[in-house]
Short mmCIF file of C-alpha atoms and ligand atoms in Angstrom, two decimals:
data_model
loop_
_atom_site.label_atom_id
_atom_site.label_comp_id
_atom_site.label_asym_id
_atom_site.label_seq_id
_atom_site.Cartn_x
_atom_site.Cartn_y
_atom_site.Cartn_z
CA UNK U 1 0.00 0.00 0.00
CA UNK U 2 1.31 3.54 -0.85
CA UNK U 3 2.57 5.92 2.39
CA UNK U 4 -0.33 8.65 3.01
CA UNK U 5 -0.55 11.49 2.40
CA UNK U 6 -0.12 13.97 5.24
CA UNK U 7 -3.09 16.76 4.75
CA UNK U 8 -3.43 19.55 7.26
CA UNK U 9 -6.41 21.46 7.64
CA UNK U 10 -6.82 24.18 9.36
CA UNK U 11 -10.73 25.95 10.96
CA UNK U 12 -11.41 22.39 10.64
CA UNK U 13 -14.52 22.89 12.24
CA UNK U 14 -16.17 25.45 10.50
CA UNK U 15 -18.35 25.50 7.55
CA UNK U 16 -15.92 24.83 4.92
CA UNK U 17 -14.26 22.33 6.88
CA UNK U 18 -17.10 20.47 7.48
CA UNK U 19 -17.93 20.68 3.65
CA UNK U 20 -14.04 19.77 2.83
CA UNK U 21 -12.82 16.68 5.04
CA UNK U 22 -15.52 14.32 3.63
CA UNK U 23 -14.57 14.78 0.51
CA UNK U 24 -10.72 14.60 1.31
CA UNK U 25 -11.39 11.57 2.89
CA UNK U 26 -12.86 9.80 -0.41
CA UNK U 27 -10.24 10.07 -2.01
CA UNK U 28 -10.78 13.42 -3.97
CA UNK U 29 -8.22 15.90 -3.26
CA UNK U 30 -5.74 13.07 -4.21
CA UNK U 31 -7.32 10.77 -6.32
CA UNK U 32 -8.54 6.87 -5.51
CA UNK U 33 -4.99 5.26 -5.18
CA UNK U 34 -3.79 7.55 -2.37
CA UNK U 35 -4.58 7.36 1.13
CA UNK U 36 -4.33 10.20 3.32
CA UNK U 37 -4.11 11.07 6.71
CA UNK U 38 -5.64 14.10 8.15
CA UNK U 39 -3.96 16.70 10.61
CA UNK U 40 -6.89 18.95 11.66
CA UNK U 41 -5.79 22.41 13.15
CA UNK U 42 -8.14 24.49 15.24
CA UNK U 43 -8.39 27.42 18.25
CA UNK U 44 -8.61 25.56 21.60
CA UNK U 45 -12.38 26.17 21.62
CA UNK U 46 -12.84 24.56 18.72
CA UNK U 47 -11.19 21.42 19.47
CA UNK U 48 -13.87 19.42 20.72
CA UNK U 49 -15.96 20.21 17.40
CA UNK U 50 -13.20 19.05 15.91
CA UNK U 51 -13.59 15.76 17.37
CA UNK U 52 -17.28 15.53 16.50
CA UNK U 53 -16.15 16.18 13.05
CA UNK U 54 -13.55 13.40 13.51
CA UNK U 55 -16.03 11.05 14.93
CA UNK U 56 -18.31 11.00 11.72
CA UNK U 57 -15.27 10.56 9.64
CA UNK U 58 -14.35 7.37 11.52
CA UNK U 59 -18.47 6.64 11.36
CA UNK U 60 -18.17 6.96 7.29
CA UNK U 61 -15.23 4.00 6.98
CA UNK U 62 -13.38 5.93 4.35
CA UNK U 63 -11.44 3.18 2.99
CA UNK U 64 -8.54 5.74 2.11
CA UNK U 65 -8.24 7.44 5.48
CA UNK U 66 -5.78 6.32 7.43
CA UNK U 67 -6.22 8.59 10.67
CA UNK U 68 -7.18 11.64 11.85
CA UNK U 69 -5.36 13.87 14.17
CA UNK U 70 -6.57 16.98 15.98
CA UNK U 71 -4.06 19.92 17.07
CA UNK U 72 -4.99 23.33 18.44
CA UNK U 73 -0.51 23.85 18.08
CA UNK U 74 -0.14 24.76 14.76
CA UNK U 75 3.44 23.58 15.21
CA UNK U 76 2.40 20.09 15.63
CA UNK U 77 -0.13 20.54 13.25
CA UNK U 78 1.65 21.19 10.36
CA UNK U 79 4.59 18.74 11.16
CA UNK U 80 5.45 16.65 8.28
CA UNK U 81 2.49 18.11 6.24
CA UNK U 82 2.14 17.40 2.42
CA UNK U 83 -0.70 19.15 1.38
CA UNK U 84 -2.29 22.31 3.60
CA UNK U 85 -5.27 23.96 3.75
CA UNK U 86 -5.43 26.85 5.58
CA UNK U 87 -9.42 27.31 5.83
CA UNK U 88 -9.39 29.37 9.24
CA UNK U 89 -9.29 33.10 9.52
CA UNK U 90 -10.32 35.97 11.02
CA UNK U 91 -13.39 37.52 9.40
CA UNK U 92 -14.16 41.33 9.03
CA UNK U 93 -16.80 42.31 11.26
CA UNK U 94 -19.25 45.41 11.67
CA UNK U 95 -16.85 48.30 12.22
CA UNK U 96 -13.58 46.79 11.51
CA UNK U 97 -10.98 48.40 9.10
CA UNK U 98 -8.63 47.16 6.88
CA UNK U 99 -5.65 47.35 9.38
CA UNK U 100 -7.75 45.77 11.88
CA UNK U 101 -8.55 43.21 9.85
CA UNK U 102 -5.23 42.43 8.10
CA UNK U 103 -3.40 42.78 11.49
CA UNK U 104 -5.80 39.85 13.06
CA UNK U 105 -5.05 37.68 10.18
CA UNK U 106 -1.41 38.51 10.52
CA UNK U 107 -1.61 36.81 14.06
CA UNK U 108 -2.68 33.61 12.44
CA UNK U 109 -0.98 33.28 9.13
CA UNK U 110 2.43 34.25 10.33
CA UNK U 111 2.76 31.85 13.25
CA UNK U 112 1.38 29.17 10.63
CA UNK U 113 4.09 30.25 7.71
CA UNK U 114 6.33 29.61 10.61
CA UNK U 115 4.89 26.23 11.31
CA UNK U 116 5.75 25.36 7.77
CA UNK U 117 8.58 26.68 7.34
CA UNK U 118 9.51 24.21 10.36
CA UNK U 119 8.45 20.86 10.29
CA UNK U 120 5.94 20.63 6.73
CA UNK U 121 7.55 18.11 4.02
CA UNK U 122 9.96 19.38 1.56
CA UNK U 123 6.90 18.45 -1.33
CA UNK U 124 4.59 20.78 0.74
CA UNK U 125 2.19 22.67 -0.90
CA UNK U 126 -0.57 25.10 0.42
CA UNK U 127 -4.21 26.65 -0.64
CA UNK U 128 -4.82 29.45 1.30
CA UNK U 129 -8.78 29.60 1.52
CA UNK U 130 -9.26 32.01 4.45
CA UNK U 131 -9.87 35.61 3.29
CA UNK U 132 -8.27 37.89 2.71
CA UNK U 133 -6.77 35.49 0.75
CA UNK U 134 -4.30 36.28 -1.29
CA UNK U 135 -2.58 38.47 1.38
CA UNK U 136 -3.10 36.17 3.74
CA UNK U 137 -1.27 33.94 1.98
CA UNK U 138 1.82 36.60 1.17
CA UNK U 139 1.48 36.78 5.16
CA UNK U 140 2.41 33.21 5.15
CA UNK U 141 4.78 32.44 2.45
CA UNK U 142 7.16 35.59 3.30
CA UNK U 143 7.63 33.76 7.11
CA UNK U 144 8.55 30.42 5.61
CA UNK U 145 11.40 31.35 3.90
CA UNK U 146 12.93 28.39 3.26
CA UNK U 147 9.75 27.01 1.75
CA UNK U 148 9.89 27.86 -2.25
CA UNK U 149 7.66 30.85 -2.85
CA UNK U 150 5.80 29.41 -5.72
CA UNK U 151 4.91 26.34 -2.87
CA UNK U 152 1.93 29.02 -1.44
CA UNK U 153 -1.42 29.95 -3.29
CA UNK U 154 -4.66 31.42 -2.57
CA UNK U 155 -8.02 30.03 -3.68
CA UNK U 156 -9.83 31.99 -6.66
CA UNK U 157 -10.86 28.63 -8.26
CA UNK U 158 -14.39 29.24 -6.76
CA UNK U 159 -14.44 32.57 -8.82
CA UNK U 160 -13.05 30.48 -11.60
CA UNK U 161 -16.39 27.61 -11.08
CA UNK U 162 -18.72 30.69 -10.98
CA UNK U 163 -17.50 32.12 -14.04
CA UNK U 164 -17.70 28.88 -16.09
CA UNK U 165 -21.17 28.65 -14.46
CA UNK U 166 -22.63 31.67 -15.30
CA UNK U 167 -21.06 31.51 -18.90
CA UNK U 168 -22.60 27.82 -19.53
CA UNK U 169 -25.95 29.25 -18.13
CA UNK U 170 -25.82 31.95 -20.49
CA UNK U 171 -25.16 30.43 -23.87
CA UNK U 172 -27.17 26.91 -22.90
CA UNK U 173 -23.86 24.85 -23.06
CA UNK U 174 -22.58 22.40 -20.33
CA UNK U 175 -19.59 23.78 -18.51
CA UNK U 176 -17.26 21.19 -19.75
CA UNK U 177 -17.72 22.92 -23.47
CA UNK U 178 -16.00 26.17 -22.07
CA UNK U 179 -12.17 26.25 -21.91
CA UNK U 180 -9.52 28.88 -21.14
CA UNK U 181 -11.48 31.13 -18.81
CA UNK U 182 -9.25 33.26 -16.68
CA UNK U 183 -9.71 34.71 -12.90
CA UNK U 184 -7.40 37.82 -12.34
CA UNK U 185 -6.06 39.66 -9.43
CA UNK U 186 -7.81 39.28 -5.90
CA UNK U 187 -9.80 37.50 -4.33
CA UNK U 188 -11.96 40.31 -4.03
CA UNK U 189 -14.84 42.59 -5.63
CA UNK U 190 -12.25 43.76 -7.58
CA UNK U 191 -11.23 40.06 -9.23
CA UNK U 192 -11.33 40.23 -13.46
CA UNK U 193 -13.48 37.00 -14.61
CA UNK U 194 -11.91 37.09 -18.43
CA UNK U 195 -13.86 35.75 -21.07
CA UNK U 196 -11.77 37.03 -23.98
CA UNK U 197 -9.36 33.83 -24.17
CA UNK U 198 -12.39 31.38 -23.68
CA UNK U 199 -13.51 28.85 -26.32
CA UNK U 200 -17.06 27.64 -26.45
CA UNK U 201 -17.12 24.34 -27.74
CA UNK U 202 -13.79 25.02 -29.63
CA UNK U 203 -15.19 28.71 -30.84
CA UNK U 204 -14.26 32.11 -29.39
CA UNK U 205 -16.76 32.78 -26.65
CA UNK U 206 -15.90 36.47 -26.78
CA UNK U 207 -18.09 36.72 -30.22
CA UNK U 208 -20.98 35.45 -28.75
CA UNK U 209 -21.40 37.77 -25.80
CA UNK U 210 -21.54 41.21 -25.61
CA UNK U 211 -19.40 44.06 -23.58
CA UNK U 212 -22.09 44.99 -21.90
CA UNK U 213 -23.80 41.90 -20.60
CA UNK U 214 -19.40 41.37 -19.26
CA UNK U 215 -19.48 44.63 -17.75
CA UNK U 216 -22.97 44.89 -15.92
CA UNK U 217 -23.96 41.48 -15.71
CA UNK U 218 -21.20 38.44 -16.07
CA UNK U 219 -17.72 40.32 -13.89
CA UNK U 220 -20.59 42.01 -11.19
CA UNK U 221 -22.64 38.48 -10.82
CA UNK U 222 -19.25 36.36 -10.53
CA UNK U 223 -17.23 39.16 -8.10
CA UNK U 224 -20.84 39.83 -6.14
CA UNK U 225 -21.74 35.81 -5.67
CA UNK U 226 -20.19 35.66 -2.02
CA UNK U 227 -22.63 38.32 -1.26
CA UNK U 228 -25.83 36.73 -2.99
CA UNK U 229 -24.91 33.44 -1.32
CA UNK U 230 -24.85 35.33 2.21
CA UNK U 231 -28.67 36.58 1.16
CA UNK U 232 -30.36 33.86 0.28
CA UNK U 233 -28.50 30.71 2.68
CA UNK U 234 -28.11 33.33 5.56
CA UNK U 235 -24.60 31.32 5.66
CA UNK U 236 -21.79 32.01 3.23
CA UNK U 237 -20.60 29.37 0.40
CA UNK U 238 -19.27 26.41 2.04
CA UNK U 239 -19.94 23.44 0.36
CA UNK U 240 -18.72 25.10 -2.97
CA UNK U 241 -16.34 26.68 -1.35
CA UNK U 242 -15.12 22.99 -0.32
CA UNK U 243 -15.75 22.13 -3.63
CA UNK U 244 -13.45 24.72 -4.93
CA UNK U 245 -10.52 24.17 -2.74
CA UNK U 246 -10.82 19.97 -3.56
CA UNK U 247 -10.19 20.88 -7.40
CA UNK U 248 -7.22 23.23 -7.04
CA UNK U 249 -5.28 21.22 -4.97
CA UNK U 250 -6.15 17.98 -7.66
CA UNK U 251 -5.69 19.99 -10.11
CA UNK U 252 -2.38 21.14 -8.91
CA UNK U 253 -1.76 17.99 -8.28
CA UNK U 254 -2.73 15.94 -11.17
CA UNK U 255 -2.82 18.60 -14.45
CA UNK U 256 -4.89 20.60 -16.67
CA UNK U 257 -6.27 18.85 -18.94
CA UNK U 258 -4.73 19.54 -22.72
CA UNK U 259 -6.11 22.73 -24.56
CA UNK U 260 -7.37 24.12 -21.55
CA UNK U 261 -6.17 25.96 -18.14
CA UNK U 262 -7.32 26.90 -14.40
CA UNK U 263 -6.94 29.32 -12.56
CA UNK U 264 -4.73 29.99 -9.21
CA UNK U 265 -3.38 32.65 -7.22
CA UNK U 266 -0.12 32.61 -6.94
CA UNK U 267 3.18 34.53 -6.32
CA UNK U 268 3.77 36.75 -9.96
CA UNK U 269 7.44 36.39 -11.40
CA UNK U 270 6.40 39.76 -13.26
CA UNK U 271 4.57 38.29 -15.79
CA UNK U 272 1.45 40.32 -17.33
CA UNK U 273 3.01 43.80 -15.54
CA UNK U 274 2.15 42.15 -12.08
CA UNK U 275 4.46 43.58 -9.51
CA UNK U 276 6.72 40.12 -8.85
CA UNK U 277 5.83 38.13 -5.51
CA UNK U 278 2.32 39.89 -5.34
CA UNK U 279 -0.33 36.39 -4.95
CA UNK U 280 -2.06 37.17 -7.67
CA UNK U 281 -4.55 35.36 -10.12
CA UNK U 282 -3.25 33.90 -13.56
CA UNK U 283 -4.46 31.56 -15.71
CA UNK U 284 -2.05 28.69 -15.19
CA UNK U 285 -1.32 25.22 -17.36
CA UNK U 286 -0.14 22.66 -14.41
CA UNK U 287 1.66 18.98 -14.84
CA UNK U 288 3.45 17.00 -12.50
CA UNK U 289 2.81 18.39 -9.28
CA UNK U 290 3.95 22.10 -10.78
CA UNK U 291 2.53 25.44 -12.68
CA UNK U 292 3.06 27.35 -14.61
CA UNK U 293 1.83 31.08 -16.14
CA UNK U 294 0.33 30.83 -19.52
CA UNK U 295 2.56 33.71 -21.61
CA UNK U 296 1.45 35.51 -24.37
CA UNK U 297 -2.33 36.38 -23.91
CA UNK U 298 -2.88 40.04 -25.57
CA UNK U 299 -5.39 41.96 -23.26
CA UNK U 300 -7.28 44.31 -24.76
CA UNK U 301 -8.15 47.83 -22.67
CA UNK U 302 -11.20 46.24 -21.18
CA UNK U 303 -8.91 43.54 -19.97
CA UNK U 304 -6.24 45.59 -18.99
CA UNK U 305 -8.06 48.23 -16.87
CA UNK U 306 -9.40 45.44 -14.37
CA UNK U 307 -6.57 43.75 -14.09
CA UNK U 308 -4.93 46.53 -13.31
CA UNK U 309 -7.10 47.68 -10.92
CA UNK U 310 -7.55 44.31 -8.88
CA UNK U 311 -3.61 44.56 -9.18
CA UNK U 312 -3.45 48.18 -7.45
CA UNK U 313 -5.58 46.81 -4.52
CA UNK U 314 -3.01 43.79 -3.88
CA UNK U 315 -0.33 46.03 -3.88
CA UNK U 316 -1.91 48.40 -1.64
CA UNK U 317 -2.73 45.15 1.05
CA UNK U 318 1.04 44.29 0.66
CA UNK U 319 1.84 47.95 1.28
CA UNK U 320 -0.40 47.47 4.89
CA UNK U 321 0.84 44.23 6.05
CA UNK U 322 4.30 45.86 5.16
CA UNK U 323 3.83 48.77 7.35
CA UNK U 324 2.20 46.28 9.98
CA UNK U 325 5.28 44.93 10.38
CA UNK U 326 3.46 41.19 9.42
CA UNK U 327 5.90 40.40 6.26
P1 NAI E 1 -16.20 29.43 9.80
O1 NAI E 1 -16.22 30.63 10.66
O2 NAI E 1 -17.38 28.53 9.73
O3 NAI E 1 -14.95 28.52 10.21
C1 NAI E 1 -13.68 29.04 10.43
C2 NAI E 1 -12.99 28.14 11.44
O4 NAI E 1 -11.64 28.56 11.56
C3 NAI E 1 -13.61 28.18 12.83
O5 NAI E 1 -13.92 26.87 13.26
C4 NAI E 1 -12.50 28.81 13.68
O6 NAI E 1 -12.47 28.30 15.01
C5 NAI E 1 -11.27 28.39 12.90
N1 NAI E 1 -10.08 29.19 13.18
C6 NAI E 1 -9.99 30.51 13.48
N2 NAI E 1 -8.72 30.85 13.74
C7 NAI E 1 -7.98 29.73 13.60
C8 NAI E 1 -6.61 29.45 13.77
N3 NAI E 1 -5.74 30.40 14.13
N4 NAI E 1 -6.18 28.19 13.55
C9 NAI E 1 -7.06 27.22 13.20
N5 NAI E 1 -8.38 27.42 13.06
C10 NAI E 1 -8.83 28.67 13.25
O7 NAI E 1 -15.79 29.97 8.34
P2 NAI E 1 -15.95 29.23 6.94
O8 NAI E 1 -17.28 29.52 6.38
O9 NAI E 1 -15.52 27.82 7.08
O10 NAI E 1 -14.90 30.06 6.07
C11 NAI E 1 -13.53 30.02 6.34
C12 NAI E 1 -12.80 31.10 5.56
O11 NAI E 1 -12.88 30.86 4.16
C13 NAI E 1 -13.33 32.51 5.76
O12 NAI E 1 -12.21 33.39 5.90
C14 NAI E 1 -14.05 32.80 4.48
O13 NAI E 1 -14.10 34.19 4.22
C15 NAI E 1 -13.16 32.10 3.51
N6 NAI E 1 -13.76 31.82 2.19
C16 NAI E 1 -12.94 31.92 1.09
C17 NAI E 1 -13.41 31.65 -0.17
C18 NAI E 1 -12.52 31.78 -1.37
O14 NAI E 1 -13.05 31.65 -2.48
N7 NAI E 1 -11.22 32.03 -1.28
C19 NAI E 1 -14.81 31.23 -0.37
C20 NAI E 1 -15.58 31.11 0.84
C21 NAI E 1 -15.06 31.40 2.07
#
């Protein structure tokens, strides 16, 4: 039998965790030939919710899960970790501002970019999920230096799953007939869902769409879904959120499929006028266990203007956690 697969988790018993480990446990984060074992990270209150969680894992005889170990240390946590998920943050409440907010956050992910930088497996790789997060994940990666940079990424594959979504629903097709769609920039209101690279069952999809139904319907209805979510569950996405998370990390993990690409943020090398080490959204091709940045994409002004502007925003959160003191 192969060695498993060491995969922490961390606000393992919240929403999205709940959502996540049960399908980890399947067998789809790695695929069906690879057992894993699970490293569940939470705050000490937590812990015992944690266990509940753990209980109905054991109660669901995952043939592929070979333990399950809860850790409120993220020191221990992350110790010999292959694959992390760093699902817990600190979320902006009524009142808070930015510094607040990014100074929280910088209490978690630095300690935990630590923890990596420590004791996770030289193959580690991480998905930060917990907003803000892209910076978040900066946060982390720039206090594990000894961890390759290109190791840390931040989740805008649910953007990406929205976007195909909302396209498919649009021109009747199944979402499997659209290829080459592209998230850019943040995690954030401000992300660029770019249709102009997209193929439609092997045609441009850009010719049969309109600028205006992209500018006032498709980029606000992806970047505003969070928000609709929140109104109509009364909870935010979790399940696709889950969802989201399970295919980057196989995705990462296993490849794109030919003719087509995902979408990840991850630390720029430059590429597209994106500042270098910003964690930033590209459309990336990925084989063997690595990415890399599809080159040569003209972007037109419509493009270009949102890109640069979910760019600006990064660079201004990298300018705060700076001044915080946090990277
Ligand atoms: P939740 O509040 O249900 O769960 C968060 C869990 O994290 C809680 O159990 C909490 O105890 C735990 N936690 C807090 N600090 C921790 C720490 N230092 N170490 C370990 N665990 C810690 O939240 P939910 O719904 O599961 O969402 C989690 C995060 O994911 C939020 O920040 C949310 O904004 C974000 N999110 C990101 C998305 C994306 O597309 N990138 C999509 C949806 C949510």
């Amino acid at each position: 039998a192969r060695t498993p697969v060491n995969v922490t988790v961390t606000g393992a018993a919240g929403q999205i965790g709940y959502a996540l480990l049960f399908r980890i446990a399947s067998g789809q984060l790695l695929g069906p030939d690879t057992p894993v074992k699970l490293r569940l990270l939470e705050i000490p209150q937590a812990v015992k919710a944690a266990e509940g969680t753990a209980m109905e894992l054991a109660d669901a005889a995952f043939p592929l899960l070979s333990g399950v170990d809860i850790f409120d240390d993220p020191t221990k946590a992350f110790a010999g970790a292959n694959v992390a998920l760093l699902v817990g943050a600190r979320p902006r409440t009524a009142g808070m501002e930015r510094g607040d907010l990014l100074q929280a956050n910088g209490g978690i992910f630095k300690p935990q970019g630590a923890a990596i930088n420590a004791g996770a497996a030289d193959d580690i790789k991480v998905l930060v999920v917990g907003n803000p997060a892209n910076t978040n994940a900066l946060i982390a990666q720039t206090n594990a230096p000894d961890v390759p940079a290109e190791r840390f990424t931040a989740m805008t594959r649910l953007d990406h799953n929205r976007a195909l979504s909302q396209l498919s629903a649009k021109l009747g097709v199944g979402v499997a007939d659209i290829k080459k769609l592209t998230i850019w920039g943040n995690h954030s209101a401000t992300q660029y869902p770019d249709v102009f690279h997209a193929e439609v069952a092997g045609k441009p999809a850009a010719d049969q769409v309109d600028e205006k139904w992209l500018a006032d319907e498709f980029i606000p209805t992806v970047a505003k879904r969070g928000a609709a979510i929140i109104a109509a569950r009364g909870a935010s996405s979790a399940a696709s959120a889950a969802s989201a998370a399970i295919d980057h990390v196989y995705t990462w993990v296993n490849g794109t499929a030919a003719g087509d690409w995902t979408s990840m943020a991850i630390p720029s090398d430059g590429s597209y006028g994106v500042p270098a080490g910003l964690i930033s959204s590209f459309p990336v091709v990925t084989k063997d266990g690595a990415y890399e940045i599809v080159q040569g994409l003209e972007l037109n002004e419509f493009s270009r203007t949102r890109i640069d502007a979910s760019v600006a925003e990064l660079a201004e959160e990298r300018d705060a956690i700076r001044s915080l003191g946090l990277v």
